[in-house]
Coordinates of C-alpha atoms and ligand atoms in Angstrom, one line a residue:
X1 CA 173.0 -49.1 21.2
X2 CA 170.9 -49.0 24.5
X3 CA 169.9 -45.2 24.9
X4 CA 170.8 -45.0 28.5
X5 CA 174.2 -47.0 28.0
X6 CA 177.0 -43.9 28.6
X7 CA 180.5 -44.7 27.0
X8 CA 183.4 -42.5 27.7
X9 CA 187.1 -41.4 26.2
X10 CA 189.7 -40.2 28.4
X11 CA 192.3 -37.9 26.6
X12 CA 195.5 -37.0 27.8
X13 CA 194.5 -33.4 26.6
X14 CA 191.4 -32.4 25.6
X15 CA 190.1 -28.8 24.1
X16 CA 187.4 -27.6 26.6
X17 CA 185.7 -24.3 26.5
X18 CA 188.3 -22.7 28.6
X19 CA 191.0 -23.9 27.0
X20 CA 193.4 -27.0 27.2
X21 CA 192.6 -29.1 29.7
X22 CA 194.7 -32.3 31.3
X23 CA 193.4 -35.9 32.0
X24 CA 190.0 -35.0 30.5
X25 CA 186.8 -37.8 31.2
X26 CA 184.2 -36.8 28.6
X27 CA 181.0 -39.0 28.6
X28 CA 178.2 -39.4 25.9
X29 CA 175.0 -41.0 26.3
X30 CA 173.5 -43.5 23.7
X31 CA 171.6 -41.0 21.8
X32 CA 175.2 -39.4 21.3
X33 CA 175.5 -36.0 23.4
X34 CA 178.1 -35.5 26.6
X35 CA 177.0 -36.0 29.0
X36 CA 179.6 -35.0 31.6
X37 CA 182.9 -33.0 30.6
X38 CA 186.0 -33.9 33.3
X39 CA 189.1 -32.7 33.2
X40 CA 191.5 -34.2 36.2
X41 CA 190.3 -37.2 36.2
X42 CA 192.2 -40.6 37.3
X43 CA 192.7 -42.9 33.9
X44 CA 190.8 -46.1 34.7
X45 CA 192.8 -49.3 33.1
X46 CA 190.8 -50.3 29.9
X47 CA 189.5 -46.9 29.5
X48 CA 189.3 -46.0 26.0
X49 CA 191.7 -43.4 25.5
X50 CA 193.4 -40.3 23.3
X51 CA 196.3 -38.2 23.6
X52 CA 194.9 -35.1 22.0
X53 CA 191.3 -34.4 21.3
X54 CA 189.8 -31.0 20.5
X55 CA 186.0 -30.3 18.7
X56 CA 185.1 -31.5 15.3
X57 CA 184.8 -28.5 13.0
X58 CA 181.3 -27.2 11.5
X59 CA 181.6 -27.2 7.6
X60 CA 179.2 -23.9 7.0
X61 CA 178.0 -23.8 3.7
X62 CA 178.4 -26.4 1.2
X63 CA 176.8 -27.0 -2.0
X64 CA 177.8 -31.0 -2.5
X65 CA 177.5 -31.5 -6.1
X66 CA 180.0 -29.0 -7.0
X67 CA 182.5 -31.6 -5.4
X68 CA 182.6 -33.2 -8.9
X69 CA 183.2 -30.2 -10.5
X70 CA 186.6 -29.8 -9.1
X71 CA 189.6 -29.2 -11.5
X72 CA 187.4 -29.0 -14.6
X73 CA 187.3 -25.0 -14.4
X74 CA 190.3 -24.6 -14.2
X75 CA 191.6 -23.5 -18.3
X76 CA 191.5 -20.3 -19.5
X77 CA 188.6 -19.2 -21.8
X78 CA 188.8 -16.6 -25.0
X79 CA 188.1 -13.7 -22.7
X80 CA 188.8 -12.9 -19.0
X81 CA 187.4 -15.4 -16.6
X82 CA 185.4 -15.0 -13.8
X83 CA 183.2 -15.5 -11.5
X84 CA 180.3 -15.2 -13.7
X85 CA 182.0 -17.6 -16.6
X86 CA 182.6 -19.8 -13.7
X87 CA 179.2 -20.2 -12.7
X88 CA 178.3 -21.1 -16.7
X89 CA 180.2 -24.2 -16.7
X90 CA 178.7 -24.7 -13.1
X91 CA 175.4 -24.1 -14.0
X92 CA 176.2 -26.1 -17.6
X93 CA 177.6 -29.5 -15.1
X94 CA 174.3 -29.2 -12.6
X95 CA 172.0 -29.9 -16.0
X96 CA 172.7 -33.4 -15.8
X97 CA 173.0 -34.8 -12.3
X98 CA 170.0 -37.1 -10.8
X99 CA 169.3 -37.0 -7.2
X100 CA 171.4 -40.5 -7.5
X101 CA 174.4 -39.0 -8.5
X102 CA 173.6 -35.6 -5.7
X103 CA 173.8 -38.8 -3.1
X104 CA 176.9 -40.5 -4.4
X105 CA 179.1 -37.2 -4.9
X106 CA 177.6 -35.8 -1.3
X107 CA 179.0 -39.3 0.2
X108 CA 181.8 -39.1 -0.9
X109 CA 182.7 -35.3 0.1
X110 CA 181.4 -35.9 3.4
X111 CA 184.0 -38.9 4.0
X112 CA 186.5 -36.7 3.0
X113 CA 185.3 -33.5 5.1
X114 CA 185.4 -36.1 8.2
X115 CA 188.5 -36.9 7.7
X116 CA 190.1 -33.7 7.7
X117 CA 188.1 -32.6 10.5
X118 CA 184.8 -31.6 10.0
X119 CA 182.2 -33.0 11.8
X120 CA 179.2 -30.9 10.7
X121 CA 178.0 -29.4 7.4
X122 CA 175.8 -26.7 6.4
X123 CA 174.2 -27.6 2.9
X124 CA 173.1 -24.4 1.0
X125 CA 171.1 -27.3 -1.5
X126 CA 169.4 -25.5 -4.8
X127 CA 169.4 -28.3 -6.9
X128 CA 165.9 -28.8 -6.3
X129 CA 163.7 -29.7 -9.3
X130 CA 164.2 -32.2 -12.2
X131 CA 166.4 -31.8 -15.7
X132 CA 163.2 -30.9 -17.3
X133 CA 162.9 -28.3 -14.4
X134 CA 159.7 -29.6 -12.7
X135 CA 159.1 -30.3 -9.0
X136 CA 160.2 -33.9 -8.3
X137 CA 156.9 -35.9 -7.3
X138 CA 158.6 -35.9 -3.9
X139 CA 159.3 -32.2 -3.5
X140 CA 162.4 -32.6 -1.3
X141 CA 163.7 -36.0 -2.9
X142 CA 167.1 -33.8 -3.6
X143 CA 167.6 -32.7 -0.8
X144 CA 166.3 -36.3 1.0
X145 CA 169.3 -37.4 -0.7
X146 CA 171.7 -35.6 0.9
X147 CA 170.2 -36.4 4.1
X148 CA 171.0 -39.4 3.5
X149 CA 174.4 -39.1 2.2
X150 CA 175.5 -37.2 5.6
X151 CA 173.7 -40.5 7.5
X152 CA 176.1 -42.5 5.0
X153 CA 179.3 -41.0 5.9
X154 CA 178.3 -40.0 9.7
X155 CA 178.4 -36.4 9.3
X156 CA 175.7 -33.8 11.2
X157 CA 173.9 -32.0 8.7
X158 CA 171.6 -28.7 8.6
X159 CA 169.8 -28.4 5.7
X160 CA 169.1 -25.3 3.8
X161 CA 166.8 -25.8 1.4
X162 CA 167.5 -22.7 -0.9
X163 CA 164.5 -20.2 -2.5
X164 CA 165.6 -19.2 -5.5
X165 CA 163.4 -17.3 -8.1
X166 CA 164.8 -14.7 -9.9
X167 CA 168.4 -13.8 -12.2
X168 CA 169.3 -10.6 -10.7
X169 CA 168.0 -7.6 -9.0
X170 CA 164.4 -6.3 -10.1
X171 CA 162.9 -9.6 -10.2
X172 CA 164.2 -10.7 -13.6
X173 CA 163.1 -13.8 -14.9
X174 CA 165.7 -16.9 -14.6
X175 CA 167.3 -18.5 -17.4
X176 CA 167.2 -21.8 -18.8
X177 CA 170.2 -22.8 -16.9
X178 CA 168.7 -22.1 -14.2
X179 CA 165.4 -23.9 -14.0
X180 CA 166.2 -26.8 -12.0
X181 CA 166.7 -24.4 -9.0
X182 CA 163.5 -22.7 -9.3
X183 CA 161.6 -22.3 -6.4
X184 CA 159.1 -19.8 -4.5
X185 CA 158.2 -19.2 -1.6
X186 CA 155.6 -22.3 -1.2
X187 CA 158.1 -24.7 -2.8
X188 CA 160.6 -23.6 -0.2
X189 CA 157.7 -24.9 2.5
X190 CA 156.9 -27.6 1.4
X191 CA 160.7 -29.3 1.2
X192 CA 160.8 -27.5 4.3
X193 CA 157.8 -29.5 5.7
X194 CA 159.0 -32.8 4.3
X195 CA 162.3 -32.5 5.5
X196 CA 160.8 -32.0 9.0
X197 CA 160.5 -35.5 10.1
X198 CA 164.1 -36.1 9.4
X199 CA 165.2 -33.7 12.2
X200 CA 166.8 -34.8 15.4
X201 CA 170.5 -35.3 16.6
X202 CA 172.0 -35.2 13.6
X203 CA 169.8 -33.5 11.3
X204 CA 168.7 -29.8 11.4
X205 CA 166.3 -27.8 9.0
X206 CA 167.0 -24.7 8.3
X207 CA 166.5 -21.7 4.9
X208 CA 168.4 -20.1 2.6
X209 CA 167.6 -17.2 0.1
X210 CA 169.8 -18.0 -2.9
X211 CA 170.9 -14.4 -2.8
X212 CA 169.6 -10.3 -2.7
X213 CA 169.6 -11.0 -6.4
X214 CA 167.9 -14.4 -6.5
X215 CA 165.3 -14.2 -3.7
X216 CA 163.3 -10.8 -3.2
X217 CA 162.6 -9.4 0.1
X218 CA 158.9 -10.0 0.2
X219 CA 159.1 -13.5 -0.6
X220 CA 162.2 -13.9 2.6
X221 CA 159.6 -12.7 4.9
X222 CA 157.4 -15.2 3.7
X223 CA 159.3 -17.9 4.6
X224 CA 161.0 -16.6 7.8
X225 CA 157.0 -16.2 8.9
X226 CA 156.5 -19.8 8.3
X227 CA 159.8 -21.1 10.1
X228 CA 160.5 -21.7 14.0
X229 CA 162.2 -18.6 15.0
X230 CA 165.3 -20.0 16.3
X231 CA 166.3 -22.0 12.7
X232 CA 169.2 -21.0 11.0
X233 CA 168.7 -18.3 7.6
X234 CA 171.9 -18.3 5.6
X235 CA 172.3 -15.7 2.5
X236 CA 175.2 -15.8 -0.3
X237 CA 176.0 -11.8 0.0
X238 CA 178.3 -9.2 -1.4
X239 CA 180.4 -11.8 -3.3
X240 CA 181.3 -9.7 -5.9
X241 CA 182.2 -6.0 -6.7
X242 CA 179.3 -6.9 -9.5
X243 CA 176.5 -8.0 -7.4
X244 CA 177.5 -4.7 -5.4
X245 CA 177.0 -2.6 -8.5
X246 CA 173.7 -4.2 -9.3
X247 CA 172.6 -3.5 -5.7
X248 CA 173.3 -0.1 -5.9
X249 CA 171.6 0.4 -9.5
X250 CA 168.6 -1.0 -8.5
X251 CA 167.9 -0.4 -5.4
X252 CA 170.3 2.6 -4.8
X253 CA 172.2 0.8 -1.6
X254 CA 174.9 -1.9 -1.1
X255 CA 173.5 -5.5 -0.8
X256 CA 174.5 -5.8 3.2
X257 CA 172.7 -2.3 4.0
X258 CA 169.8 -3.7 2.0
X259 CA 169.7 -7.0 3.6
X260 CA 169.8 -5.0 6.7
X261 CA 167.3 -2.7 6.0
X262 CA 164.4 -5.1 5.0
X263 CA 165.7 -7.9 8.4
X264 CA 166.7 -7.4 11.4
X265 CA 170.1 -9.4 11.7
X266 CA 170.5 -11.9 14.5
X267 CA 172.8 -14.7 15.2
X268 CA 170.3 -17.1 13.3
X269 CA 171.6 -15.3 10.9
X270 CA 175.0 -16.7 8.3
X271 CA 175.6 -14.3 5.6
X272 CA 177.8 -16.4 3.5
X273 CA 180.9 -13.9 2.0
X274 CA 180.1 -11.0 2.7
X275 CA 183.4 -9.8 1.2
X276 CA 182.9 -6.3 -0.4
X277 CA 181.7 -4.4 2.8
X278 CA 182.2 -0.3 3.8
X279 CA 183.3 0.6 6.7
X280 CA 179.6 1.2 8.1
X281 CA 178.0 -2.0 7.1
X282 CA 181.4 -3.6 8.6
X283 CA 180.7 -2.4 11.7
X284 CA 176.9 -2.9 11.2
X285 CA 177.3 -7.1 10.4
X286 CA 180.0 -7.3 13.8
X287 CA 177.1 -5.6 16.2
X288 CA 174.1 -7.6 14.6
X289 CA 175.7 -10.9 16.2
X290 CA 174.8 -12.8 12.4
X291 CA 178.1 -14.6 11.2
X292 CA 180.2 -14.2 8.2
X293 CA 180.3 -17.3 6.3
X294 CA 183.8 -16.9 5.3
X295 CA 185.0 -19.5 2.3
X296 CA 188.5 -18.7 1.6
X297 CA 189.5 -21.6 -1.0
X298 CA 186.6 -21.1 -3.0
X299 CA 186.6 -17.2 -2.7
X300 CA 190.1 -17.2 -3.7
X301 CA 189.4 -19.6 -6.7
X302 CA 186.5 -17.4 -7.6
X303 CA 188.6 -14.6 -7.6
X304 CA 185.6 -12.9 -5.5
X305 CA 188.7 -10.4 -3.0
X306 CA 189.2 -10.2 0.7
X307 CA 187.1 -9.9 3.6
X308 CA 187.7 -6.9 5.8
X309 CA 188.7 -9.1 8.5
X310 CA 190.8 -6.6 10.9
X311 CA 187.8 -4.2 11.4
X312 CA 185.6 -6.9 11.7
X313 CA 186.9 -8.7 14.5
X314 CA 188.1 -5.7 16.2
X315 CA 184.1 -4.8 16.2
X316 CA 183.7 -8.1 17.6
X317 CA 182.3 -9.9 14.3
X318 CA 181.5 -13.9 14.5
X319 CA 182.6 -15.9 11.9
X320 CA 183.1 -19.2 10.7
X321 CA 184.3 -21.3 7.4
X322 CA 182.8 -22.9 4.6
X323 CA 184.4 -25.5 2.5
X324 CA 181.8 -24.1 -0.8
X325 CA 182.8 -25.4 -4.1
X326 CA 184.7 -27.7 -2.0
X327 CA 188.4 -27.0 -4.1
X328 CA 189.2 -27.8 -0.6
X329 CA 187.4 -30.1 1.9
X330 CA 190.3 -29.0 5.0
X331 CA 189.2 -26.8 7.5
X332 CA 193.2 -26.0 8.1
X333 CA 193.8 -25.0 4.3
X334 CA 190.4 -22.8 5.1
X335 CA 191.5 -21.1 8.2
X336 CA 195.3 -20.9 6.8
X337 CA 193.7 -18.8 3.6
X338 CA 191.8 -16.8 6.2
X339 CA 195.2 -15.1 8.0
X340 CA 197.2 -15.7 4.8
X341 CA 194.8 -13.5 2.4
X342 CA 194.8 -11.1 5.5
X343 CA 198.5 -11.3 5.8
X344 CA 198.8 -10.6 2.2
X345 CA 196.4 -7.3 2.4
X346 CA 198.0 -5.8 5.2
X347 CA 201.8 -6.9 4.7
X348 CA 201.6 -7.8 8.8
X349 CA 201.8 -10.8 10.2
X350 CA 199.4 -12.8 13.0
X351 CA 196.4 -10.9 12.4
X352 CA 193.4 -13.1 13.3
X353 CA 194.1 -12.6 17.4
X354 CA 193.2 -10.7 20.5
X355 CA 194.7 -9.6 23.5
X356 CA 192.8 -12.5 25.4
X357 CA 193.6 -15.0 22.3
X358 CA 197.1 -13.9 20.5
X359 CA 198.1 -17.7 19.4
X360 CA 196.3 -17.1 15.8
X361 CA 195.4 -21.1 15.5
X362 CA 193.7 -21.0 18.5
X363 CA 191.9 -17.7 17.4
X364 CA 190.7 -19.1 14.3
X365 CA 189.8 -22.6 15.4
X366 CA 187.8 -21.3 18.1
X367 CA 186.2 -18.5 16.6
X368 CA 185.1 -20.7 13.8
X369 CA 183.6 -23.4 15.9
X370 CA 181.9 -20.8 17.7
X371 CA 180.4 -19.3 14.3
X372 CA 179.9 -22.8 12.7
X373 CA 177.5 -23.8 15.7
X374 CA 175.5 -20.7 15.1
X375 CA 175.7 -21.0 11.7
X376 CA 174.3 -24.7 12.0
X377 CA 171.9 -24.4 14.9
X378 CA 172.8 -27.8 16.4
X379 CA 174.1 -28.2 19.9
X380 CA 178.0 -28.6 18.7
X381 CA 181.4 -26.7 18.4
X382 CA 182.6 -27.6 22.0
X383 CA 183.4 -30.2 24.7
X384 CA 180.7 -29.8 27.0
X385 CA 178.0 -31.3 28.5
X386 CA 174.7 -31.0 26.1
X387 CA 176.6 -31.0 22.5
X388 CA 177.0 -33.6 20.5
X389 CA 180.1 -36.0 21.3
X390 CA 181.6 -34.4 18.3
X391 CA 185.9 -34.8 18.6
X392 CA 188.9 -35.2 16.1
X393 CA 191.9 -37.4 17.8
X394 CA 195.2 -36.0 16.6
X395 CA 197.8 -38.2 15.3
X396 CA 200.5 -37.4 18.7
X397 CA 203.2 -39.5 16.7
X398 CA 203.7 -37.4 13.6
X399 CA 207.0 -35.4 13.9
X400 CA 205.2 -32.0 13.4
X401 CA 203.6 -33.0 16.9
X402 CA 206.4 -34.0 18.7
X403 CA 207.5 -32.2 21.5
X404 CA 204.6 -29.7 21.5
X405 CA 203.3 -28.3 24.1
X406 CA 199.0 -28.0 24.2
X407 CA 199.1 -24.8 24.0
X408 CA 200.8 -25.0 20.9
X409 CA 199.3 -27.7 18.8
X410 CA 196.9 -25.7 17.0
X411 CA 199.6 -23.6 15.4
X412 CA 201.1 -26.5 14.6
X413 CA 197.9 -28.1 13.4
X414 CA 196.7 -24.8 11.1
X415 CA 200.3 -23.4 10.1
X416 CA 202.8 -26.3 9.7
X417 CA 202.7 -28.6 6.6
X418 CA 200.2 -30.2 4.4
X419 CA 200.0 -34.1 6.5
X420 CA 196.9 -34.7 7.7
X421 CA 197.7 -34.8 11.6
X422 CA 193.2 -36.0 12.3
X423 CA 193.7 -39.9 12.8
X424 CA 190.7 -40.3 14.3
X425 CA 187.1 -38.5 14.1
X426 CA 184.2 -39.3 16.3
X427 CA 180.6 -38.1 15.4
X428 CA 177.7 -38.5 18.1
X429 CA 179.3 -40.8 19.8
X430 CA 180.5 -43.3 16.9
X431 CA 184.0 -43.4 15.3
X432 CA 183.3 -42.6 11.7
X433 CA 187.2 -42.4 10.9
X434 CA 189.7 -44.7 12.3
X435 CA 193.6 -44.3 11.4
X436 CA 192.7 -41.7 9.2
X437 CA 190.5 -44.2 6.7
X438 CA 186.8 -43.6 6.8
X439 CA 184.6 -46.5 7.9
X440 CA 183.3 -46.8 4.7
X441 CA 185.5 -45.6 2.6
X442 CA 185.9 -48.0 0.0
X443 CA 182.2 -48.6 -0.7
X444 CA 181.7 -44.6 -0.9
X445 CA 184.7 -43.7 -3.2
X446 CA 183.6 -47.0 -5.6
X447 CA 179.9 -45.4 -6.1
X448 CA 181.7 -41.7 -6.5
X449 CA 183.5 -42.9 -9.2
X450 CA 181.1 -44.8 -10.8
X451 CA 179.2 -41.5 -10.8
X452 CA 182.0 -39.7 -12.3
X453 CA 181.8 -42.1 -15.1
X454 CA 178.7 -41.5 -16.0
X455 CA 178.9 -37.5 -15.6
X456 CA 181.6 -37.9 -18.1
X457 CA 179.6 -40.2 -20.9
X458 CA 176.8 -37.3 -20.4
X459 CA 179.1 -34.4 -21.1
X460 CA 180.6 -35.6 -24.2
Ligands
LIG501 C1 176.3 -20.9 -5.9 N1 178.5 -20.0 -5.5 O1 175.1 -20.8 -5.6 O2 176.8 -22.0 -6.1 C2 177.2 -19.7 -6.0 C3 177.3 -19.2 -7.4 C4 175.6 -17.4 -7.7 C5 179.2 -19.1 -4.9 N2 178.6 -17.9 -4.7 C6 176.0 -18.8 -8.0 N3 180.4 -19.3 -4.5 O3 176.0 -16.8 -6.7 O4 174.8 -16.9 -8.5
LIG502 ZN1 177.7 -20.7 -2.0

């Protein structure tokens, strides 16, 4: 399209920074970011329009290949499961996958994010060297490949090209299992440095240390020295009461006061869990300005616990969600575990909400776009001039919309039912889901499965 072409959409009600808005004008230019933001505005007959349209959501971490994992983890073993038998069989399913198959399982999950309302992902990628664990002769061609699968489906993407070096605390050597994700410091550069060219719009590059127990602190600075300050640096951290122990035995503090110790915390800053906090570092993570990376589907089907949520927020805490292991790829069935775990905890009801914000879909949603644009580093999350034309259309004719008043459609859209209520999705500008069907749906979910096929013949 012609760069300096503008198209618009005019919604009956529209999401804007300050709220609902009526008879909203929002403009994009050809490169894909609003340009103006309009609310009151007279319909113009052929206008494209919307009844209800509100901000894609930002997907914040992500590892893609575990998509085709799903449902194959789920049967008891001989002894208690866990977390840590869990990531056996993970590490035991990413021992065959080619950067052909990490493109063809990415496309597909992306397709399916979109159409439940994500417009952006966060992709935490350590799949990084070959089966035989060498550097591929293009060192990012992994991570290339999801690139490439986000362009496929239409999603934004940040990449987090992961350093990962070590099994645990005290710089102990990794296992076999886990020599395809090896990588130092200069590793971590280099797919950093390829990946560069692929920025723009859509694409952003940031880092990820695997983890406190994975990445040591010496070799974090390395990399943060070599990377624009402003790029996102997301962390897995305090996951598990386990990794909490280890922290402590070895280096005598819990893993968020450690992290915290070595960096200074900033809002480039997505520490992904974070679920077994005290009381000081809860208070600690809120004041930094870093967000949680909160993953409730895949922390509950990890069994990792709960996030201290209610002192968190009260200390002003950012957040947003992440889809993970993708059991889930719905940023409702995320938010909805959010409150509901909380709900759980505390026997109490409507706990993610403020006195400026006590409608707890609105809370959520909000707070998570918020987050999820920090956490990404892209210019999206809200309907305003500068970020990308990023929106979900709502399906106005389904009963569990009917009769709802603005105000209330995100309670109906995070607490009632299991439809789908995003019919349409836009990204940059473009329509990537129409009717709820991506626009390449069929050609996506054909290669998936053909993937699938082959991942099967190798496992047996
Ligand atoms: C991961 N997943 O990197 O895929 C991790 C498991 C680990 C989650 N933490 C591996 N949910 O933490 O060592
Ligand atoms: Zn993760």
């Amino acid at each position: 399209m012609n760069p300096g072409l503008t198209q618009s959409l005019f919604a009956r009600h529209a999401l804007l920074p300050d709220g609902w808005r009526d008879d909203v004008r929002m403009q994009w230019d050809g490169a894909g970011n609003l340009t103006a933001v309009t609310a009151g505005a007279t319909f113009l007959p052929g206008e494209a329009q919307a009844g209800l349209a509100l901000p894609g959501m930002v997907n914040l971490h992500s590892h893609a290949f575990q998509r085709a994992l799903g449902g194959l983890t789920e049967k008891a073993g001989e002894g208690p499961d866990s977390f840590w038998t869990w990531r056996d069989l993970m590490y035991r399913f990413a021992r065959n996958i080619t950067p052909e198959h990490i493109e063809a399982i990415a496309a597909q999950l992306f397709s399916e994010c979109l159409r439940h309302g994500y417009t952006s992902v966060c992709e935490f990628h350590y799949v990084q060297r070959d089966q035989q664990g060498a550097m591929y002769a293009r060192p990012a061609e992994t991570a290339e490949r999801i690139v490439a699968a986000a362009a496929l489906a239409g999603i934004g993407v940040t990449m987090l090209p992961v350093l990962y070096s070590y099994a645990g605390f005290g710089d102990q050597p990794l296992s076999i299992e886990q020599q395809r994700f090896k990588t130092g410091p200069r590793d971590v550069m280099d797919i950093i440095a390829a990946l560069e060219p692929l920025r723009g719009p859509q694409v952003e590059v940031g880092v990820a240390p695997h983890s406190l127990r994975a990445a040591a602190g010496a070799q974090i600075a390395e990399v943060l020295a070599s990377l624009p300050p402003a790029r996102p640096v997301h962390i897995h951290v305090a996951e598990q009461q386990g990794e909490v122990a280890q922290s402590i035995a070895a280096t005598g503090m819990r893993p968020v006061r450690y992290l915290m110790e070595q960096f200074e915390l900033t809002q480039r800053w997505c520490l992904v869990h974070a679920t077994h906090l005290d009381a000081g570092e809860t208070a600690a993570l809120a004041a930094s300005g870093a967000v949680a990376g909160l993953c409730p589907t895949t922390e509950a089907n990890l069994g990792d616990g709960l996030f201290p949520l209610a002192p968190f927020l009260a200390a002003g805490g950012r957040f947003g969600i992440g889809s993970d292991s993708h059991v889930s790829q719905s940023p409702v069935e995320e938010l909805r575990w959010l409150e509901y775990g909380q709900r759980l905890l505390h026997q109490q009801r409507n706990v993610a909400a403020s006195p400026g914000e006590r409608r707890v879909g609105d809370f959520l949603w909000r707070g998570a776009l918020a987050g999820g644009a920090l956490a990404a580093g892209r210019a999206v999350g809200a309907l305003a001039p500068g970020k990308r034309a990023d929106l979900l259309v709502l399906d106005s004719d389904h009963p569990n919309l009917f009769d709802v008043a603005p105000a209330d459609v995100l309670s109906a859209l995070v607490f009632c039912g299991n439809d789908n209520l995003v019919r349409d999705v836009m990204v940059g500008g473009q329509w990537v889901v129409r009717d709820q069907s991506h626009v390449a749906q069929a050609a996506i979910a054909q290669r998936y499965m053909h993937t699938i096929a082959q991942l099967r013949t190798l496992r047996a």
